[in-house]
Each structure stands twice: as structure tokens, then as C-alpha cells.
Amino acid sequence: MAKVNDTSPSKFAELRKQAEGMIARGEKSAKALAGEDYDKLTHELLTHQIELELQNEELRQAQIELEQSHRRYVDLYDFAPVGYLTVSPQGTILKANLTAGDMLGVERQSLLHKRLSTFILAEDQDIYYHHQTHIPTSEDFQTCELRMRTTEGKLFHVEMKSSRTPDLGENADQLRTILVDISDRKTYEESLRRSKEEWAKTFDSIEDIITLQDKDMRIVRANKAAGRFFNKDPLLLIGNSCYQLLRGATEPCPGCPLLASITDKKCHSEIIKHAGSDKVFQVNSSLICDEKGEILYLIHVARDITEKTKQDLLLLQLRIQQEQVKRLESLKTMAGAIAHRFNNAMTAVLGNLEMMIENIPENVPENKMAAQAYQAAHGASTIGTMMLSYVGQRPLQLQPTDLAELAQECATEVTRQFKNPYTLKFIPPPAPLYCSLDQQQIKEVISNILANAIEALPAQNGEIEISFSTADFDRASFPLAFQGDTPKKGRYTFCQIRDTGQGIDPENIPYIFEPFYTTKFVGRGLGLALSLGLIKTHHGAILVDSTPGAGTTVKILLPAMDHPPAISAAPASPTKVGEVKLSGDILVVDDDDLVLNVTQKMLEVLGLTVHTAVNGLEALEMVRQQNIDFRAVVMDISMPIMNGIDAMKEMRKCNADLPILLNSGYAEEDFAFDVEGAAKPDVFLKKPFQFAELQRSLEKLLP
């Protein structure tokens, strides 16, 4: 744009040239005048006129452009996204744009001549004061953040920028102030602060040991759990590597998942046992990468799973023990069935051998042969008894017994079986400790445990100590094998057998009561398993405490007796076989022909007339016919078609006074005679029975 005040000679020359050109083209004319002066004057006047017209056109264009520029300035000033103020040195608002009025909730004209401090929150007045005092001494903008309030009371945050005006005249002391509404930014910053605070609290509240590491495996951040583990303030961990803190090493731990993550940039997990303690950790590693996939940070998380590992191990052991219990129950069922079949067979063998001995003269060699066979068969019959003892089905012959006296007998008998030198220390109790027990069964238990203790001793200088006491025990102290219905919490008398042998490894203790389990080259197999069954039938328990290399202590617990036993009279001498003669008809029922035949022979020797049947239904029909006056019925329980118990109940319906003897390879306790109205036999006889036992049973049965 041309400047209207340009009066340079060149400018006038240019204008004159333009004017003369216009006259020459006839665009401007003048009335002809006479005389040379007149023409010259006229020419000059026309030229000046044209010059003035041209200057006016340029001024008009400059004015238009100036007005347009002013309007643009006003628009920018008034509608700028920030507030513009001109403030006096005393803080009075002299000028303001529309945005400033909108921000403060006041029309622009009403805003003028008000003090800016009236819109500033009282708590931030000091900030504004310091802001104002620094402006005159600085050439740059001064910036502060404070809170302001609109006339309606709405609070908002502003960033205030102020500087002196560039005028050097009367306005030189005025201040230019810019107000930027930063409420959204402050809200975001507060939200970000809270998020960081919540993240930090969450990070520190996690019980896992978490460290954020750089790509050189140096810690850049650690949570409180890491500080507790390393016994340091988390800030003091920064700059260190975990392997330095853990082991004082210069290289990462073998198997560290961070190394694998650095290599393949994937997450990894490892179970690592801390070398300096018994703690076990699950260590997880992951990465934080930039948009190019370059590693920024490594995340190392270590979770203490020591207790969980122990719990998992306990659960595993519990499952194994539960499986063992199930297996033991299956073995018990099988052993009971085998014992029943075996006892049936031994009844026929022993019975026939007894009959041979009775019928063959003593001076005949065959008599001695039969006697030896009977002795061997009788010993073999104890196999069935052992099986039933193992499954807890052997009938108990309970009697009050001094436990220490019984244990001393066992020690004497077992000692004869071993030749290796050892010291036996027997510590009797101050007074007899009585228990109600089956002497034969508990002798078997004590003998088994004592034999195991002797075999565990070293070749020389071993020691066995046997002691006794009475104490209260809780069910929780009993091994899993004894955690069933019995034993119960209460007072127990116990025999303690301690040896100085090699001890038992902890992982082997849960298996010692399993049948045929042994760590010896040759074992007897059923020793402790049999003892378990016998003790359970006595409502007792066996406690085992062992340390490898330091020996084993076994406590045999039996329910304590509240009062000393009364002294009973001596039993009467038994009647010899065949001395008593019986008469009359008797019915013998058994599905095993061998047992049936030998029983028939025994009863005939006693003088009875024997009738036989092979199952309960056949025997019932014979009783119902009432054509024979049976004095008694000797009947097996386990038979096809109709068992002995059902047959007995039906017989009682037609002859309530008929004496009935039931026999079985199972123990009497295995049958619920008194449950659901089932009748109970007059006499129960356990197989295999001897001739004398059958005779005594019939003496009780027959009037």
C-alpha cells in the first residue's frame, strides 16, 4: 500500500508525468486563453488537480485496507480463545476482550474499571501479589497459576501471563495480561495424580515382590514387598540388580526368566528355590516395549509359594494316603473272603486229623504222623486268623492285663530269635498299668514292632528301650490310618519302644502300615499292617516318630482302664473229648461236603444221630415237616439259596424253642444279629473249630 505522506521529488515527478499524459490524450481540456502565461498557468493547474485526484484515490484505498485490518484485529482480540486484559499498575482493568468477560461471567463494559483481584480466590491472592510485583522488573512474560471465581461463584483455574506494555508514552506503566482457562488441564492433572497415587498404592499393596528393571537388569522401581524381602527401603534398591541383592553375584541367577524374556521378548515363568533360605518362588517375567518393539523395561515378579508348595505337597500326600486307605479297605475285603474260604477248608483238615488221632492207637506210627500233620495244620490255620486280625475281624478275647508284664514276655521271646549284640533297657512303670486287651493279639503287635526295632540297629552297640506311661491324646495326633471312627480323644496307656537304629526317612513313614511294604532286603511284609488291624480292633493307635540316623520311637496306645481289675476265679478244667455222651437227633447244615462230613463224624462220636442238609432252604423244609424231633441245629451261615441267618429266623417261626448253633469262617462281630429284628443264635462257633470246642458248645446248647 502506498504511503499517503510520500512527498519525495521522484513521487511528484511521477504524478506530473501521469497528469501530462492525461492532458495529451484529451482526457483533460481547458478553455483557450490568449497568451503564453495563461496557457502555462492553466497547464500547471490541471497538472496539480490531477495529482491531487490520484493522491486522494490512494488515500481512499489505504483507508479501506486500514479499516479491514482493524476489523480483523478486533475480531482476533475479542474472540481469541484466551482472555486479554490491559491492567493499570494498581490492578484495575482498563481494557478487556469479550473472552475475558465470558470467562469472568461479566459483560465487557461492566468489567472495565474493576480490580482484577476481586475475581481471584482469597487463598490465591498471595500468588497474584507476587506475580504483580515481579512484572516491572522483568522484560519477559511472568506466568503463574491460580484459581478465579466468576460473578456467579463458579470456580475455575487459569494460567496468568503478564508483561509491561511496549508503549513508551503515558501508558508505559500499564500491564498486558493473558488469562488461559486451564480447568480441563487441572482436572486431567488431578485425575492423573489420583491414578498415579492409586497405582502406587496398588503396586505397594501387592504381596508379590515386584521390580521394574531397565534392559541392563538394574532396578528402576520396587514395591514395598521387595523392600521387606531385601530388608531395605524400596528407594535404596534403585540402581541395583536383584542378583546382586540376593546372592552378591555379578551375573544373573541360572534359569532366571528375565534372560529368556530378553532373548525372545516373550513372557516366562519359573519355579526357583532361594539359595539362602528354604523359600520357593514362582518368578514371572514380562516386557514393556516401545512402538518399534525395543525393550524399555523388564518386569520381574516373584511370588513366595513356599506355603502353597507345602500345602500342595500335603494335599498330594493326603490323596495318596486316601488312596492307600481305599486300597487297604479293598485288601481287607479280599483278605476276609480268603480267610473265610481258608477257615472252611482247615475245619475239614483239622477235624479229620483229630478223628484219625482218636481212632488210631497211640503206639502205631500213623498216630504220630497224624499228630504231626495236625500240629502243622493247626499252625497253618493261624494264617486265616492273621488275615482276619489284619482286617479287624478276629474275635477279641478281652481280659484285664498288665501291659508291662505282657511286653516283658514279648521281649524275652523275641530276644531269643536274634543273635546280634544289643542292649535292652526295660523300664517298668511304678505300678501295674492294666488294659482290657486280647493277650495273643497285643503280644503279636509288640513282638512285630520290637523285631523291627532290633533289625534296624547297627551291627554293634545298638540299644532298645521299653518304657510305659499313661497320657491324654487328641485325635489330631493320630496318623491318618487311625483317623476313622476309632480311636477317640481320651486317656491312653502306652508301651514305648525306642531304638538307636538307622531311623525312617520321612517320605517312607506314610507307607509303613501298608501290607508287604518293606525297605529291608527280605521282609515279613504283614508285620506293621497286621499290627494296625489288631490295634484298631482294640480302639487304640500306633504313633511313629523317627529321624534318619537317630533312631525311631514307637508308641503303642491302648485305652486306659479307669479302675484296677477285680481278681476272677480260676476257670474250671475242660472236659476231655468223648467223655460226655449225648443222644438224640441233630441237624447239620453246610454247603461244603468236607466240613459237613467231618462235623457229622464228630457228632456221631458224641452219640448223636446226625441228619444233614446242604443249604438253608433244605434245612428249613426238614424242620417244618416236624417228622423228626431235632434237639438242635448246627448250621453254617454263608450258603447258597438261603443263608444260615435267614433260615434260622424262619425256623424260629415254626419252632421257637429249637436250639440253634451257627458257625462261620467270619467272626461273630461281622454279623448284625440284633439289627432289624434278626434273631440271634443260641451259640456261635468260629471256624476252624476243634472237636473239643464243638463238644463244649453242644454241652451249653443241649439241656
XYZ file of C-alpha atoms in Angstrom:
703
model
C 0.000 0.000 0.000
C 1.339 3.488 -0.948
C 2.133 5.842 1.848
C -0.028 8.999 1.705
C 2.692 11.240 3.119
C 5.261 10.413 0.431
C 6.406 13.890 -0.904
C 9.709 12.959 -2.473
C 10.714 14.660 -5.815
C 10.507 11.375 -7.622
C 6.925 10.946 -6.448
C 5.919 14.435 -7.756
C 7.734 13.750 -10.997
C 5.805 10.562 -11.451
C 2.482 12.275 -10.737
C 3.287 15.129 -13.145
C 4.181 12.664 -15.819
C 0.852 10.851 -15.347
C -1.060 14.205 -15.451
C 0.638 15.434 -18.622
C -0.128 12.154 -20.288
C -3.821 12.505 -19.489
C -3.906 16.078 -20.956
C -2.159 14.948 -24.099
C -4.758 12.196 -24.615
C -7.509 14.821 -24.290
C -8.784 13.481 -21.055
C -8.487 16.931 -19.554
C -9.037 20.265 -21.536
C -9.114 23.879 -20.719
C -10.681 26.926 -22.358
C -8.273 28.524 -24.784
C -6.717 31.616 -23.393
C -4.619 34.137 -25.028
C -1.194 34.490 -24.094
C 1.636 32.236 -23.242
C 1.418 32.792 -19.478
C -2.162 31.911 -19.389
C -1.521 28.609 -21.121
C 1.325 27.801 -18.841
C -0.682 28.582 -15.734
C -3.596 26.538 -16.918
C -1.360 23.617 -17.613
C 0.123 23.797 -14.160
C -3.285 23.949 -12.518
C -4.587 20.978 -14.422
C -1.497 19.012 -13.560
C -1.855 19.744 -9.838
C -5.536 18.876 -9.980
C -4.811 15.505 -11.460
C -2.024 14.908 -8.935
C -4.448 15.612 -6.086
C -7.049 13.281 -7.507
C -4.527 10.481 -7.769
C -3.367 11.064 -4.186
C -6.974 11.001 -2.958
C -7.578 7.623 -4.672
C -4.540 6.158 -2.993
C -5.627 7.555 0.384
C -9.108 6.075 -0.068
C -7.634 2.608 -0.802
C -5.304 2.880 2.185
C -8.257 3.838 4.395
C -10.229 0.803 3.242
C -7.306 -1.527 3.912
C -6.749 0.071 7.311
C -10.396 -0.423 8.281
C -10.277 -4.068 7.165
C -7.104 -4.640 9.171
C -8.684 -3.018 12.218
C -11.753 -5.232 11.981
C -9.561 -8.308 11.740
C -7.605 -7.156 14.790
C -10.808 -6.551 16.749
C -12.089 -9.999 15.815
C -8.853 -11.617 16.843
C -8.732 -9.636 20.066
C -12.344 -10.076 21.108
C -12.889 -13.649 20.025
C -9.487 -15.082 20.913
C -9.620 -18.392 22.906
C -7.884 -16.636 25.783
C -8.745 -13.554 27.789
C -6.816 -10.342 27.055
C -6.682 -7.581 29.655
C -4.949 -4.248 29.989
C -4.427 -3.578 33.660
C -3.255 -0.470 35.448
C -0.340 -0.599 37.904
C -2.958 -0.580 40.687
C -4.596 -3.726 39.250
C -7.621 -2.031 37.661
C -8.917 -3.495 34.423
C -8.655 -0.860 31.674
C -9.372 -2.966 28.623
C -10.706 -6.458 28.101
C -11.723 -8.653 25.216
C -15.051 -10.471 25.008
C -13.436 -13.795 26.010
C -12.217 -12.289 29.293
C -15.757 -11.113 30.029
C -17.153 -14.562 29.258
C -14.544 -16.210 31.451
C -15.377 -13.962 34.420
C -19.116 -14.024 33.777
C -19.337 -10.248 33.231
C -20.160 -8.091 30.196
C -17.060 -6.431 28.859
C -18.196 -2.875 29.643
C -19.106 -3.861 33.210
C -15.712 -5.450 33.611
C -13.836 -2.213 32.993
C -12.559 -0.262 35.988
C -12.924 -3.283 38.293
C -9.959 -4.616 40.192
C -8.710 -7.907 38.785
C -8.036 -9.238 42.306
C -11.774 -9.277 43.076
C -12.104 -12.319 40.795
C -9.183 -14.184 42.358
C -9.795 -16.722 45.124
C -8.744 -15.463 48.545
C -6.379 -18.363 49.072
C -4.500 -17.434 45.863
C -4.197 -13.666 46.466
C -0.582 -14.076 47.545
C 0.222 -15.783 44.282
C -1.268 -12.832 42.374
C 0.566 -10.305 44.539
C 3.954 -11.914 43.877
C 3.074 -12.165 40.216
C 2.325 -8.447 40.023
C 5.460 -7.353 41.860
C 7.793 -9.238 39.515
C 6.417 -7.771 36.287
C 8.042 -4.277 36.419
C 11.486 -5.765 36.902
C 11.318 -8.247 34.018
C 11.374 -7.884 30.263
C 9.658 -11.240 29.774
C 6.203 -12.512 30.478
C 5.618 -13.560 34.083
C 3.477 -16.679 34.485
C 1.538 -18.095 37.406
C -1.368 -20.462 38.008
C -4.228 -19.540 40.317
C -7.920 -20.005 40.883
C -10.559 -17.452 39.933
C -14.272 -17.242 40.534
C -16.974 -15.874 38.234
C -19.614 -13.444 39.443
C -21.909 -16.463 39.721
C -19.428 -18.199 42.005
C -18.133 -20.764 39.538
C -14.544 -21.730 40.302
C -12.041 -22.223 37.506
C -8.273 -22.488 37.095
C -6.278 -20.041 34.959
C -2.761 -19.624 33.769
C -1.983 -15.885 34.011
C 0.721 -14.329 31.822
C 1.619 -10.667 32.259
C 4.171 -8.165 30.949
C 4.623 -4.408 30.609
C 3.114 -2.694 27.560
C 5.599 -1.729 24.863
C 4.331 1.908 24.870
C 6.813 4.485 25.992
C 4.283 7.261 26.490
C 1.685 7.796 29.155
C 0.689 4.086 29.028
C 4.164 2.822 29.774
C 3.171 1.541 33.255
C 0.185 -0.447 32.059
C 0.278 -4.266 32.048
C -0.781 -6.696 29.400
C -2.369 -9.823 30.955
C -3.436 -13.051 29.269
C -5.874 -15.434 31.019
C -5.861 -19.061 29.839
C -8.583 -21.337 31.249
C -6.704 -24.482 32.348
C -9.594 -26.080 34.286
C -9.711 -29.072 31.945
C -5.968 -29.468 32.222
C -6.160 -29.257 36.020
C -8.955 -31.844 36.056
C -6.841 -34.117 33.897
C -3.773 -33.491 36.063
C -5.772 -34.267 39.220
C -7.143 -37.391 37.617
C -3.631 -38.340 36.561
C -2.324 -37.639 40.072
C -5.019 -39.822 41.610
C -4.357 -42.539 39.079
C -0.653 -42.443 39.867
C -1.397 -42.473 43.588
C -3.822 -45.383 43.218
C -1.325 -47.186 41.011
C 1.425 -46.616 43.579
C -0.820 -47.836 46.406
C -1.822 -50.873 44.378
C 1.779 -51.521 43.405
C 2.894 -51.313 47.033
C -0.035 -53.337 48.405
C 0.760 -56.372 46.249
C 2.393 -59.061 48.370
C 4.393 -60.347 45.415
C 7.933 -58.991 45.066
C 7.779 -56.692 42.017
C 10.660 -54.796 40.456
C 10.742 -52.712 37.286
C 14.157 -53.033 35.673
C 15.933 -51.454 32.733
C 17.290 -53.550 29.900
C 20.568 -53.933 31.828
C 18.560 -55.574 34.649
C 19.024 -52.629 37.006
C 16.093 -51.844 39.272
C 14.341 -48.571 38.471
C 11.365 -49.125 40.761
C 10.440 -51.613 43.510
C 7.329 -52.143 45.603
C 7.205 -52.383 49.396
C 7.165 -56.192 49.298
C 10.550 -56.070 47.572
C 11.807 -53.698 50.267
C 10.611 -56.063 53.003
C 12.220 -59.047 51.315
C 15.591 -57.319 50.900
C 15.177 -55.530 54.253
C 15.761 -52.135 52.632
C 13.832 -49.041 51.724
C 12.482 -49.603 48.169
C 14.199 -46.379 47.044
C 17.558 -47.814 48.101
C 17.054 -50.746 45.754
C 17.109 -48.494 42.695
C 20.235 -48.944 40.611
C 20.978 -52.424 41.971
C 20.351 -55.751 40.273
C 18.342 -58.423 42.020
C 21.103 -60.996 41.673
C 23.491 -58.631 43.461
C 20.989 -58.126 46.264
C 20.110 -61.817 46.509
C 23.466 -63.505 46.148
C 26.048 -60.748 45.880
C 26.727 -62.136 42.405
C 27.889 -60.375 39.266
C 25.772 -62.456 36.907
C 22.043 -63.277 36.762
C 20.751 -66.376 38.536
C 20.761 -69.576 36.454
C 17.327 -70.137 34.972
C 16.216 -66.529 35.519
C 13.162 -65.997 33.266
C 14.246 -62.388 32.563
C 17.118 -63.715 30.452
C 14.688 -65.748 28.386
C 12.366 -62.723 28.007
C 15.264 -60.551 26.839
C 16.169 -63.207 24.255
C 12.750 -63.935 22.713
C 10.726 -60.938 24.016
C 8.064 -63.247 25.491
C 6.697 -63.825 28.982
C 8.292 -66.604 31.009
C 7.730 -68.302 34.359
C 9.997 -70.473 36.508
C 9.905 -72.075 39.963
C 13.105 -71.091 41.768
C 14.266 -72.067 45.255
C 16.085 -69.299 47.073
C 19.610 -70.483 47.776
C 19.864 -68.618 51.089
C 16.659 -69.981 52.616
C 14.043 -72.684 52.274
C 11.708 -70.358 50.389
C 10.350 -71.287 46.984
C 9.333 -68.600 44.468
C 7.362 -68.577 41.276
C 9.204 -65.990 39.164
C 7.421 -64.390 36.186
C 8.982 -62.057 33.643
C 7.467 -59.769 31.007
C 8.499 -56.718 28.963
C 7.437 -53.150 28.212
C 8.473 -52.212 24.659
C 8.183 -49.079 22.534
C 6.284 -48.863 19.242
C 9.342 -50.234 17.425
C 9.495 -53.275 19.706
C 12.598 -52.099 21.523
C 12.794 -53.022 25.220
C 12.088 -50.143 27.585
C 11.639 -52.011 30.867
C 11.706 -55.531 32.296
C 9.037 -56.582 34.792
C 10.188 -59.113 37.400
C 7.523 -60.632 39.693
C 8.459 -63.154 42.399
C 5.672 -64.841 44.364
C 6.500 -66.688 47.561
C 4.854 -70.079 47.077
C 6.618 -71.814 49.941
C 3.428 -72.345 51.953
C 1.428 -73.171 48.846
C 4.058 -75.714 47.857
C 3.839 -77.239 51.316
C 0.047 -77.250 51.144
C 0.122 -78.826 47.687
C 2.540 -81.435 48.977
C 0.285 -82.109 51.971
C -2.740 -82.390 49.697
C -0.828 -84.767 47.469
C 0.217 -86.825 50.479
C -3.379 -86.767 51.721
C -4.641 -88.003 48.350
C -2.009 -90.717 48.343
C -2.958 -91.689 51.880
C -6.644 -91.692 50.955
C -5.857 -93.958 48.040
C -3.893 -96.138 50.427
C -6.877 -96.285 52.782
C -9.124 -97.295 49.876
C -6.587 -99.905 48.836
C -6.393 -101.153 52.410
C -10.184 -101.441 52.534
C -10.131 -103.452 49.301
C -7.407 -105.669 50.714
C -9.433 -106.118 53.871
C -12.442 -107.294 51.896
C -10.302 -109.685 49.893
C -8.439 -110.921 52.976
C -11.712 -111.564 54.798
C -13.087 -113.592 51.897
C -9.854 -115.583 51.596
C -9.761 -116.211 55.350
C -13.348 -117.463 55.286
C -12.638 -119.917 52.496
C -9.386 -120.970 54.137
C -11.018 -121.477 57.535
C -13.696 -123.657 55.965
C -11.023 -125.847 54.364
C -8.987 -126.003 57.592
C -12.097 -127.080 59.506
C -12.250 -130.220 57.376
C -8.489 -130.821 57.579
C -8.192 -130.365 61.350
C -11.389 -132.268 62.042
C -10.357 -135.303 60.024
C -6.874 -135.293 61.560
C -8.416 -135.164 65.045
C -10.640 -138.104 64.200
C -7.630 -140.049 62.909
C -5.685 -139.370 66.091
C -8.640 -140.501 68.210
C -9.158 -143.689 66.159
C -5.517 -144.745 65.675
C -3.795 -146.331 68.696
C -1.003 -144.246 70.165
C 1.633 -146.965 69.653
C 1.034 -147.056 65.913
C 3.377 -144.912 63.780
C 0.439 -143.499 61.842
C -0.839 -141.919 65.071
C 2.358 -139.905 65.404
C 2.200 -138.980 61.750
C -1.381 -137.789 62.134
C -0.431 -135.822 65.252
C 2.403 -134.081 63.403
C 0.107 -133.332 60.482
C -2.472 -131.948 62.906
C 0.183 -129.729 64.557
C 1.299 -128.389 61.161
C -2.292 -127.851 60.032
C -3.126 -126.100 63.272
C -0.168 -123.768 62.714
C -1.302 -123.171 59.142
C -4.791 -122.307 60.382
C -3.317 -119.247 62.059
C -2.861 -117.770 58.554
C -6.604 -117.277 58.384
C -6.509 -115.823 61.893
C -3.759 -113.402 60.830
C -5.791 -112.311 57.825
C -8.849 -111.696 59.964
C -6.699 -109.899 62.509
C -5.391 -107.644 59.731
C -8.908 -106.747 58.591
C -10.076 -106.350 62.194
C -12.481 -109.314 62.066
C -10.843 -111.665 64.528
C -12.939 -112.004 67.680
C -11.317 -110.449 70.728
C -10.716 -112.412 73.909
C -10.537 -109.351 76.157
C -9.238 -109.564 79.685
C -7.566 -107.096 82.055
C -3.814 -107.415 81.550
C -0.747 -105.678 82.941
C 0.739 -104.137 79.774
C 4.295 -104.043 81.155
C 4.176 -107.723 82.143
C 2.907 -108.690 78.692
C 5.623 -106.584 76.989
C 8.336 -108.241 79.117
C 7.145 -111.675 77.960
C 7.341 -110.491 74.345
C 10.828 -109.066 74.852
C 12.037 -112.373 76.290
C 10.604 -114.389 73.377
C 11.806 -112.005 70.630
C 15.307 -111.725 72.098
C 15.859 -115.470 71.552
C 15.318 -115.001 67.793
C 18.194 -112.522 67.312
C 21.886 -113.169 67.816
C 23.248 -109.671 67.098
C 24.509 -107.926 70.261
C 22.434 -105.043 71.574
C 21.420 -103.557 74.916
C 17.828 -103.996 76.059
C 16.745 -101.429 78.621
C 13.397 -102.309 80.195
C 11.887 -99.571 82.383
C 8.806 -100.896 84.218
C 6.154 -98.450 85.439
C 5.941 -97.630 89.177
C 2.664 -99.529 89.361
C 0.915 -102.046 87.059
C -0.817 -100.425 84.063
C -3.865 -102.503 83.177
C -5.617 -102.520 79.815
C -8.535 -104.579 78.546
C -6.927 -106.497 75.687
C -6.591 -109.715 73.774
C -3.254 -111.008 75.058
C -2.399 -113.021 71.976
C -3.109 -110.146 69.598
C -1.252 -107.467 71.568
C 1.707 -109.822 72.039
C 1.783 -110.092 68.256
C 1.795 -106.270 67.942
C 4.573 -105.738 70.482
C 6.625 -108.598 69.016
C 6.360 -107.196 65.463
C 7.429 -103.694 66.492
C 10.194 -104.986 68.746
C 11.539 -107.204 65.928
C 11.574 -104.232 63.547
C 13.454 -102.160 66.125
C 16.123 -104.847 66.613
C 16.596 -105.284 62.847
C 17.095 -101.512 62.479
C 20.014 -101.472 64.962
C 23.624 -101.160 63.818
C 25.833 -104.239 63.915
C 27.211 -103.241 67.315
C 26.338 -101.056 70.298
C 22.650 -100.746 69.488
C 20.116 -100.056 72.238
C 16.428 -100.833 72.685
C 14.488 -99.067 75.436
C 10.995 -100.157 76.501
C 9.036 -97.864 78.807
C 5.425 -97.250 79.818
C 3.152 -94.399 80.776
C -0.374 -93.022 80.614
C -1.348 -89.700 78.998
C -4.156 -87.827 77.248
C -4.132 -87.798 73.439
C -6.076 -85.791 70.879
C -7.318 -87.355 67.647
C -5.223 -84.878 65.664
C -2.088 -86.592 66.990
C -3.079 -89.941 65.435
C -1.766 -90.954 61.954
C -4.202 -90.928 59.035
C -4.548 -94.714 59.216
C -6.171 -94.238 62.656
C -8.356 -91.226 61.744
C -11.584 -93.218 61.374
C -14.269 -93.762 63.993
C -11.679 -95.093 66.409
C -9.642 -94.212 68.371
C -11.162 -91.206 70.092
C -9.759 -88.351 72.134
C -9.040 -89.529 75.649
C -6.642 -91.176 78.073
C -4.381 -93.952 76.854
C -1.845 -96.300 78.384
C 1.090 -96.882 76.068
C 4.145 -99.035 75.622
C 7.003 -97.018 74.128
C 9.732 -98.830 72.172
C 12.724 -96.658 71.284
C 15.707 -97.803 69.240
C 19.004 -96.178 68.249
C 18.866 -97.590 64.738
C 19.038 -96.032 61.303
C 15.650 -94.358 61.507
C 12.988 -93.988 58.819
C 13.004 -91.424 56.024
C 10.039 -89.027 56.340
C 8.745 -89.966 52.871
C 8.568 -93.638 53.910
C 6.611 -93.184 57.155
C 3.175 -92.945 55.425
C 3.738 -96.375 53.853
C 4.930 -98.410 56.836
C 1.429 -99.708 57.643
C 0.870 -100.991 54.104
C 0.869 -104.763 53.691
C 4.072 -106.195 52.221
C 5.805 -102.794 52.305
C 9.410 -103.060 53.465
C 12.733 -101.282 52.965
C 14.644 -104.388 54.031
C 16.166 -106.858 51.594
C 13.865 -109.553 52.948
C 10.792 -108.596 54.948
C 7.910 -110.395 56.609
C 5.542 -107.984 54.870
C 2.466 -108.098 57.110
C 4.142 -107.092 60.404
C 3.032 -103.482 60.859
C -0.013 -103.892 58.624
C -1.189 -106.706 60.856
C -0.393 -104.638 63.950
C -2.517 -101.791 62.559
C -5.547 -104.062 62.217
C -5.095 -105.537 65.698
C -4.684 -102.160 67.406
C -7.712 -100.714 65.583
C -9.886 -103.564 66.913
C -8.712 -102.515 70.397
C -9.656 -98.859 69.666
C -6.014 -97.887 70.046
C -3.352 -96.316 67.844
C 0.319 -96.537 66.904
C 2.409 -93.349 66.841
C 5.733 -93.330 64.981
C 8.403 -90.643 65.403
C 11.651 -91.140 63.530
C 14.742 -89.211 62.478
C 17.091 -90.708 59.872
C 20.332 -91.668 61.557
C 18.969 -91.034 65.065
C 16.546 -93.908 65.592
C 12.804 -94.460 65.905
C 10.294 -94.212 68.739
C 7.014 -96.144 68.515
C 4.153 -95.720 70.975
C 1.513 -98.454 71.179
C -1.608 -96.803 72.608
C -4.431 -98.737 74.297
C -7.438 -97.246 76.109
C -6.568 -96.846 79.778
C -8.695 -98.657 82.406
C -10.354 -96.356 84.930
C -10.124 -98.875 87.785
C -7.860 -101.856 88.563
C -9.462 -105.163 87.518
C -11.129 -107.454 90.030
C -9.456 -110.843 90.574
C -11.548 -113.527 88.851
C -11.837 -117.153 89.875
C -9.734 -119.740 88.056
C -11.615 -121.409 85.142
C -12.859 -124.959 85.596
C -10.890 -127.805 83.977
C -12.234 -128.571 80.489
C -13.997 -131.830 79.801
C -11.980 -134.294 77.710
C -13.162 -135.149 74.209
C -15.592 -138.066 74.168
C -16.106 -138.195 77.937
C -19.649 -136.807 77.665
C -22.134 -138.865 75.670
C -25.086 -137.108 74.066
C -28.149 -138.588 72.436
C -30.984 -137.620 70.122
C -31.342 -136.232 66.600
C -29.362 -133.236 65.389
C -29.424 -131.406 62.053
C -26.091 -130.336 60.478
C -26.231 -127.825 57.591
C -23.223 -126.837 55.427
C -22.666 -126.354 51.691
C -19.087 -127.697 51.962
C -19.199 -131.516 51.782
C -15.837 -131.925 53.547
C -16.920 -129.770 56.502
C -20.315 -131.453 56.542
C -18.779 -134.952 56.663
C -16.221 -134.227 59.390
C -18.818 -132.459 61.561
C -21.128 -135.435 61.152
C -18.377 -137.810 62.287
C -17.603 -135.697 65.373
C -21.263 -135.565 66.395
C -21.697 -139.287 65.881
C -18.710 -139.899 68.177
C -20.600 -137.880 70.794
C -23.548 -140.281 70.415
C -25.919 -138.119 68.364
C -27.984 -139.198 65.365
C -26.964 -136.810 62.578
C -29.150 -135.564 59.716
C -27.608 -133.307 57.013
C -28.641 -130.581 54.589
C -26.572 -128.556 52.107
C -28.366 -125.177 52.277
C -30.722 -123.193 54.486
C -33.868 -123.826 52.444
C -33.425 -127.631 52.548
C -32.838 -127.491 56.310
C -35.918 -125.269 56.804
C -38.133 -127.765 54.970
C -36.819 -130.594 57.184
C -37.676 -128.599 60.326
C -41.117 -127.616 59.018
C -42.050 -131.254 58.309
C -41.748 -131.948 62.060
C -41.416 -135.698 61.458
C -38.076 -135.632 63.310
C -37.703 -134.180 66.807
C -34.407 -132.318 66.365
C -32.655 -131.481 69.631
C -30.550 -128.829 67.912
C -29.371 -127.432 64.579
C -25.653 -126.882 63.730
C -25.636 -124.621 60.668
C -23.137 -122.648 58.537
C -24.015 -119.017 57.776
C -22.603 -118.440 54.267
C -24.556 -120.792 51.953
C -26.276 -120.514 48.564
C -30.078 -120.385 48.004
C -30.753 -119.441 51.665
C -28.088 -118.408 54.183
C -27.959 -119.608 57.780
C -29.321 -116.393 59.351
C -32.442 -116.292 57.160
C -33.007 -119.999 57.708
C -32.646 -119.521 61.492
C -35.296 -116.754 61.516
C -37.767 -118.916 59.588
C -37.082 -121.958 61.833
C -37.819 -119.862 64.921
C -41.254 -119.024 63.470
C -42.281 -122.683 63.414
C -40.270 -123.825 66.454
C -39.246 -121.011 68.754
C -37.601 -123.382 71.275
C -35.295 -125.115 68.809
C -31.613 -124.593 69.909
C -29.504 -123.310 67.014
C -25.687 -123.174 66.723
C -24.323 -121.059 63.852
C -20.732 -121.333 62.634
C -18.687 -119.345 60.114
C -15.194 -118.567 58.932
C -16.023 -114.909 59.760
C -16.102 -113.550 63.299
C -19.367 -113.215 65.224
C -18.968 -109.421 65.264
C -19.284 -109.333 61.474
C -22.952 -110.304 61.620
C -25.667 -107.895 62.725
C -27.783 -110.420 64.561
C -29.649 -107.789 66.567
C -30.286 -105.366 63.676
C -33.734 -105.086 62.046
C -35.210 -107.860 64.191
C -32.754 -110.558 63.132
C -32.685 -113.401 65.637
C -29.517 -114.234 67.489
C -28.201 -117.845 67.621
C -28.006 -119.631 70.927
C -24.321 -120.381 70.324
C -21.827 -119.084 67.739
C -18.797 -121.219 66.832
C -15.850 -119.794 64.882
C -14.227 -121.882 62.125
C -11.886 -123.682 62.118
C -13.108 -125.293 65.324
C -11.648 -128.265 67.189
C -13.555 -131.307 68.347
C -13.366 -130.148 71.960
C -14.777 -126.714 71.068
C -17.731 -128.312 69.299
C -18.330 -130.622 72.266
C -18.300 -127.739 74.784
C -20.651 -125.704 72.597
C -23.153 -128.575 72.444
C -22.893 -129.083 76.203
C -24.100 -125.473 76.589
C -26.741 -125.868 73.917
C -28.401 -129.142 74.954
C -30.246 -129.478 78.288
